[in-house]
Amino acid sequence: MDIKSAKFITSMANYGNFAGKGLPQIAMAGRSNVGKSTLINGLCRSKGLAKTSGTPGKTRLINVFLLNDNLHLIDLPGYGYAKVAKQEKEKWSERMAGFFDKNELLRVVVQLVDIRHAPSVEDVQMTGFLRAHDIPFILVATKSDKISKAARQRHLHPIALALAVQPFDIIPWSSETGEGREALMAALEEFI
Ligand SMILES: Nc1nc2c(ncn2[C@@H]2O[C@H](COP(=O)(O)OP(=O)(O)O)[C@@H](O)[C@H]2O)c(=O)[nH]1
Ligand SMILES: [Mg+2]
């Protein structure tokens, strides 16, 4: 698969409002600031496609993109932003449930974690949720440029352990070096 075209379709608070038109979907999940928007731009080789931000917690909406006129890419709102009020967290949960519930168009979720940090409670809950619902997922460890090659296994091991996968199941990704794009494209191809 190659991404020949990518365009922004819509932002919405609730997935229920979206007419999926029967197109298959891939979704991006991860905590705020992990690099979801940046990854979407890198994947699509389109810098301004998804709005990136230095301030965590800005994207609270579900953003939809259309790839190659035949695939929807869904940027889910980031979770786990500490300063978000309880009410806001509940709203987030509702939105997530609304998206995942009986979503037959969803082929795979790309879950992002930051390669520098052990997964958060929410990260672990997310993979647990995906497993419990038989939703296939691909794990990507973002910002690999921020650690040395020598330190890589030391970082991947605790992530793999916490999320109950093998270290080699995790795709290291860097928006700076372009690392991971080919591997992620190949992984996605298996599901779409
Ligand atoms: N060094 C580095 N910075 C990154 C990478 N991916 C994202 N960032 C930065 O991390 C911040 C948050 O990225 P963003 O894509 O907006 O995160 P989102 O909230 O998950 O959508 C921005 O300042 C990005 O430039 C990466 O692979 N390497
Ligand atoms: Mg974002």
PDB file of N, CA, C and O in Angstrom, residues 1 26 28 39-40 42-43 108-112 138-140 171-173 179-192:
ATOM      1  N   MET A   1       0.851  -1.204   0.000  1.00  0.00           N
ATOM      2  CA  MET A   1       0.000   0.000   0.000  1.00  0.00           C
ATOM      3  C   MET A   1       0.881   1.247   0.000  1.00  0.00           C
ATOM      4  O   MET A   1       1.876   1.310   0.696  1.00  0.00           O
ATOM      5  N   ILE A  26      -8.902   2.646  10.045  1.00  0.00           N
ATOM      6  CA  ILE A  26      -7.835   2.406  11.010  1.00  0.00           C
ATOM      7  C   ILE A  26      -7.892   3.565  12.001  1.00  0.00           C
ATOM      8  O   ILE A  26      -8.253   4.673  11.629  1.00  0.00           O
ATOM      9  N   MET A  28      -6.097   5.701  15.437  1.00  0.00           N
ATOM     10  CA  MET A  28      -4.883   6.006  16.197  1.00  0.00           C
ATOM     11  C   MET A  28      -5.265   6.281  17.637  1.00  0.00           C
ATOM     12  O   MET A  28      -6.122   7.138  17.897  1.00  0.00           O
ATOM     13  N   LEU A  39       2.460  11.513  13.711  1.00  0.00           N
ATOM     14  CA  LEU A  39       2.557  10.230  13.016  1.00  0.00           C
ATOM     15  C   LEU A  39       1.636  10.192  11.797  1.00  0.00           C
ATOM     16  O   LEU A  39       2.030   9.702  10.728  1.00  0.00           O
ATOM     17  N   ILE A  40       0.449  10.731  11.945  1.00  0.00           N
ATOM     18  CA  ILE A  40      -0.480  10.770  10.812  1.00  0.00           C
ATOM     19  C   ILE A  40       0.139  11.576   9.668  1.00  0.00           C
ATOM     20  O   ILE A  40       0.125  11.154   8.512  1.00  0.00           O
ATOM     21  N   GLY A  42       3.295  12.084   9.125  1.00  0.00           N
ATOM     22  CA  GLY A  42       4.432  11.340   8.595  1.00  0.00           C
ATOM     23  C   GLY A  42       3.997  10.201   7.708  1.00  0.00           C
ATOM     24  O   GLY A  42       4.548   9.987   6.622  1.00  0.00           O
ATOM     25  N   LEU A  43       2.985   9.509   8.149  1.00  0.00           N
ATOM     26  CA  LEU A  43       2.445   8.392   7.379  1.00  0.00           C
ATOM     27  C   LEU A  43       1.937   8.878   6.022  1.00  0.00           C
ATOM     28  O   LEU A  43       2.174   8.258   4.998  1.00  0.00           O
ATOM     29  N   VAL A 108      -8.139  -2.104  12.407  1.00  0.00           N
ATOM     30  CA  VAL A 108      -6.989  -2.196  13.310  1.00  0.00           C
ATOM     31  C   VAL A 108      -6.784  -0.857  14.023  1.00  0.00           C
ATOM     32  O   VAL A 108      -7.116   0.202  13.484  1.00  0.00           O
ATOM     33  N   VAL A 109      -6.264  -0.934  15.230  1.00  0.00           N
ATOM     34  CA  VAL A 109      -5.925   0.273  15.981  1.00  0.00           C
ATOM     35  C   VAL A 109      -4.400   0.368  16.072  1.00  0.00           C
ATOM     36  O   VAL A 109      -3.728  -0.630  16.345  1.00  0.00           O
ATOM     37  N   VAL A 110      -3.875   1.529  15.798  1.00  0.00           N
ATOM     38  CA  VAL A 110      -2.458   1.774  16.024  1.00  0.00           C
ATOM     39  C   VAL A 110      -2.358   2.438  17.391  1.00  0.00           C
ATOM     40  O   VAL A 110      -2.865   3.546  17.586  1.00  0.00           O
ATOM     41  N   GLN A 111      -1.758   1.727  18.333  1.00  0.00           N
ATOM     42  CA  GLN A 111      -1.608   2.329  19.655  1.00  0.00           C
ATOM     43  C   GLN A 111      -0.194   2.855  19.822  1.00  0.00           C
ATOM     44  O   GLN A 111       0.789   2.148  19.624  1.00  0.00           O
ATOM     45  N   LEU A 112      -0.121   4.130  20.202  1.00  0.00           N
ATOM     46  CA  LEU A 112       1.168   4.791  20.338  1.00  0.00           C
ATOM     47  C   LEU A 112       1.557   4.919  21.801  1.00  0.00           C
ATOM     48  O   LEU A 112       0.735   5.292  22.641  1.00  0.00           O
ATOM     49  N   ILE A 138      -1.706  -2.552  16.559  1.00  0.00           N
ATOM     50  CA  ILE A 138      -0.282  -2.460  16.251  1.00  0.00           C
ATOM     51  C   ILE A 138       0.304  -1.474  17.254  1.00  0.00           C
ATOM     52  O   ILE A 138      -0.255  -0.402  17.457  1.00  0.00           O
ATOM     53  N   LEU A 139       1.430  -1.859  17.872  1.00  0.00           N
ATOM     54  CA  LEU A 139       2.050  -0.955  18.841  1.00  0.00           C
ATOM     55  C   LEU A 139       3.204  -0.185  18.211  1.00  0.00           C
ATOM     56  O   LEU A 139       4.070  -0.772  17.567  1.00  0.00           O
ATOM     57  N   VAL A 140       3.176   1.116  18.408  1.00  0.00           N
ATOM     58  CA  VAL A 140       4.239   1.977  17.899  1.00  0.00           C
ATOM     59  C   VAL A 140       4.844   2.748  19.078  1.00  0.00           C
ATOM     60  O   VAL A 140       4.109   3.286  19.906  1.00  0.00           O
ATOM     61  N   ILE A 171       6.910  -1.270  17.058  1.00  0.00           N
ATOM     62  CA  ILE A 171       7.588  -0.568  15.963  1.00  0.00           C
ATOM     63  C   ILE A 171       8.129   0.767  16.476  1.00  0.00           C
ATOM     64  O   ILE A 171       7.350   1.659  16.817  1.00  0.00           O
ATOM     65  N   PRO A 172       9.454   0.922  16.532  1.00  0.00           N
ATOM     66  CA  PRO A 172       9.999   2.230  16.905  1.00  0.00           C
ATOM     67  C   PRO A 172       9.755   3.230  15.771  1.00  0.00           C
ATOM     68  O   PRO A 172       9.898   2.884  14.602  1.00  0.00           O
ATOM     69  N   TRP A 173       9.360   4.430  16.171  1.00  0.00           N
ATOM     70  CA  TRP A 173       8.974   5.446  15.188  1.00  0.00           C
ATOM     71  C   TRP A 173       9.645   6.775  15.515  1.00  0.00           C
ATOM     72  O   TRP A 173       9.745   7.159  16.687  1.00  0.00           O
ATOM     73  N   GLU A 179      12.216   6.864  10.712  1.00  0.00           N
ATOM     74  CA  GLU A 179      12.208   5.463  11.146  1.00  0.00           C
ATOM     75  C   GLU A 179      10.779   4.994  11.424  1.00  0.00           C
ATOM     76  O   GLU A 179       9.994   5.726  12.010  1.00  0.00           O
ATOM     77  N   GLY A 180      10.487   3.776  11.015  1.00  0.00           N
ATOM     78  CA  GLY A 180       9.217   3.152  11.373  1.00  0.00           C
ATOM     79  C   GLY A 180       8.141   3.246  10.310  1.00  0.00           C
ATOM     80  O   GLY A 180       7.200   2.467  10.328  1.00  0.00           O
ATOM     81  N   ARG A 181       8.282   4.152   9.373  1.00  0.00           N
ATOM     82  CA  ARG A 181       7.203   4.332   8.411  1.00  0.00           C
ATOM     83  C   ARG A 181       6.983   3.077   7.593  1.00  0.00           C
ATOM     84  O   ARG A 181       5.847   2.603   7.431  1.00  0.00           O
ATOM     85  N   GLU A 182       8.083   2.524   7.088  1.00  0.00           N
ATOM     86  CA  GLU A 182       7.969   1.335   6.247  1.00  0.00           C
ATOM     87  C   GLU A 182       7.378   0.165   7.030  1.00  0.00           C
ATOM     88  O   GLU A 182       6.501  -0.545   6.537  1.00  0.00           O
ATOM     89  N   ALA A 183       7.871  -0.006   8.249  1.00  0.00           N
ATOM     90  CA  ALA A 183       7.396  -1.115   9.085  1.00  0.00           C
ATOM     91  C   ALA A 183       5.918  -0.947   9.417  1.00  0.00           C
ATOM     92  O   ALA A 183       5.148  -1.911   9.398  1.00  0.00           O
ATOM     93  N   LEU A 184       5.507   0.277   9.697  1.00  0.00           N
ATOM     94  CA  LEU A 184       4.102   0.517  10.029  1.00  0.00           C
ATOM     95  C   LEU A 184       3.216   0.305   8.804  1.00  0.00           C
ATOM     96  O   LEU A 184       2.144  -0.301   8.906  1.00  0.00           O
ATOM     97  N   MET A 185       3.659   0.780   7.662  1.00  0.00           N
ATOM     98  CA  MET A 185       2.882   0.568   6.441  1.00  0.00           C
ATOM     99  C   MET A 185       2.695  -0.924   6.182  1.00  0.00           C
ATOM    100  O   MET A 185       1.597  -1.374   5.834  1.00  0.00           O
ATOM    101  N   ALA A 186       3.777  -1.684   6.351  1.00  0.00           N
ATOM    102  CA  ALA A 186       3.702  -3.129   6.120  1.00  0.00           C
ATOM    103  C   ALA A 186       2.744  -3.782   7.112  1.00  0.00           C
ATOM    104  O   ALA A 186       1.949  -4.655   6.747  1.00  0.00           O
ATOM    105  N   ALA A 187       2.807  -3.331   8.375  1.00  0.00           N
ATOM    106  CA  ALA A 187       1.930  -3.902   9.396  1.00  0.00           C
ATOM    107  C   ALA A 187       0.470  -3.574   9.088  1.00  0.00           C
ATOM    108  O   ALA A 187      -0.417  -4.426   9.209  1.00  0.00           O
ATOM    109  N   LEU A 188       0.217  -2.345   8.663  1.00  0.00           N
ATOM    110  CA  LEU A 188      -1.147  -1.919   8.347  1.00  0.00           C
ATOM    111  C   LEU A 188      -1.701  -2.715   7.189  1.00  0.00           C
ATOM    112  O   LEU A 188      -2.889  -3.090   7.169  1.00  0.00           O
ATOM    113  N   GLU A 189      -0.844  -2.975   6.234  1.00  0.00           N
ATOM    114  CA  GLU A 189      -1.251  -3.685   5.021  1.00  0.00           C
ATOM    115  C   GLU A 189      -1.879  -5.043   5.336  1.00  0.00           C
ATOM    116  O   GLU A 189      -2.754  -5.506   4.607  1.00  0.00           O
ATOM    117  N   GLU A 190      -1.433  -5.647   6.419  1.00  0.00           N
ATOM    118  CA  GLU A 190      -1.987  -6.958   6.783  1.00  0.00           C
ATOM    119  C   GLU A 190      -3.458  -6.895   7.177  1.00  0.00           C
ATOM    120  O   GLU A 190      -4.140  -7.905   7.187  1.00  0.00           O
ATOM    121  N   PHE A 191      -3.908  -5.704   7.516  1.00  0.00           N
ATOM    122  CA  PHE A 191      -5.285  -5.582   8.019  1.00  0.00           C
ATOM    123  C   PHE A 191      -6.238  -4.915   7.030  1.00  0.00           C
ATOM    124  O   PHE A 191      -7.431  -4.909   7.244  1.00  0.00           O
ATOM    125  N   ILE A 192      -5.689  -4.312   5.989  1.00  0.00           N
ATOM    126  CA  ILE A 192      -6.572  -3.574   5.077  1.00  0.00           C
ATOM    127  C   ILE A 192      -6.350  -3.957   3.609  1.00  0.00           C
ATOM    128  O   ILE A 192      -5.458  -4.686   3.293  1.00  0.00           O
TER     129      ILE A 192
END
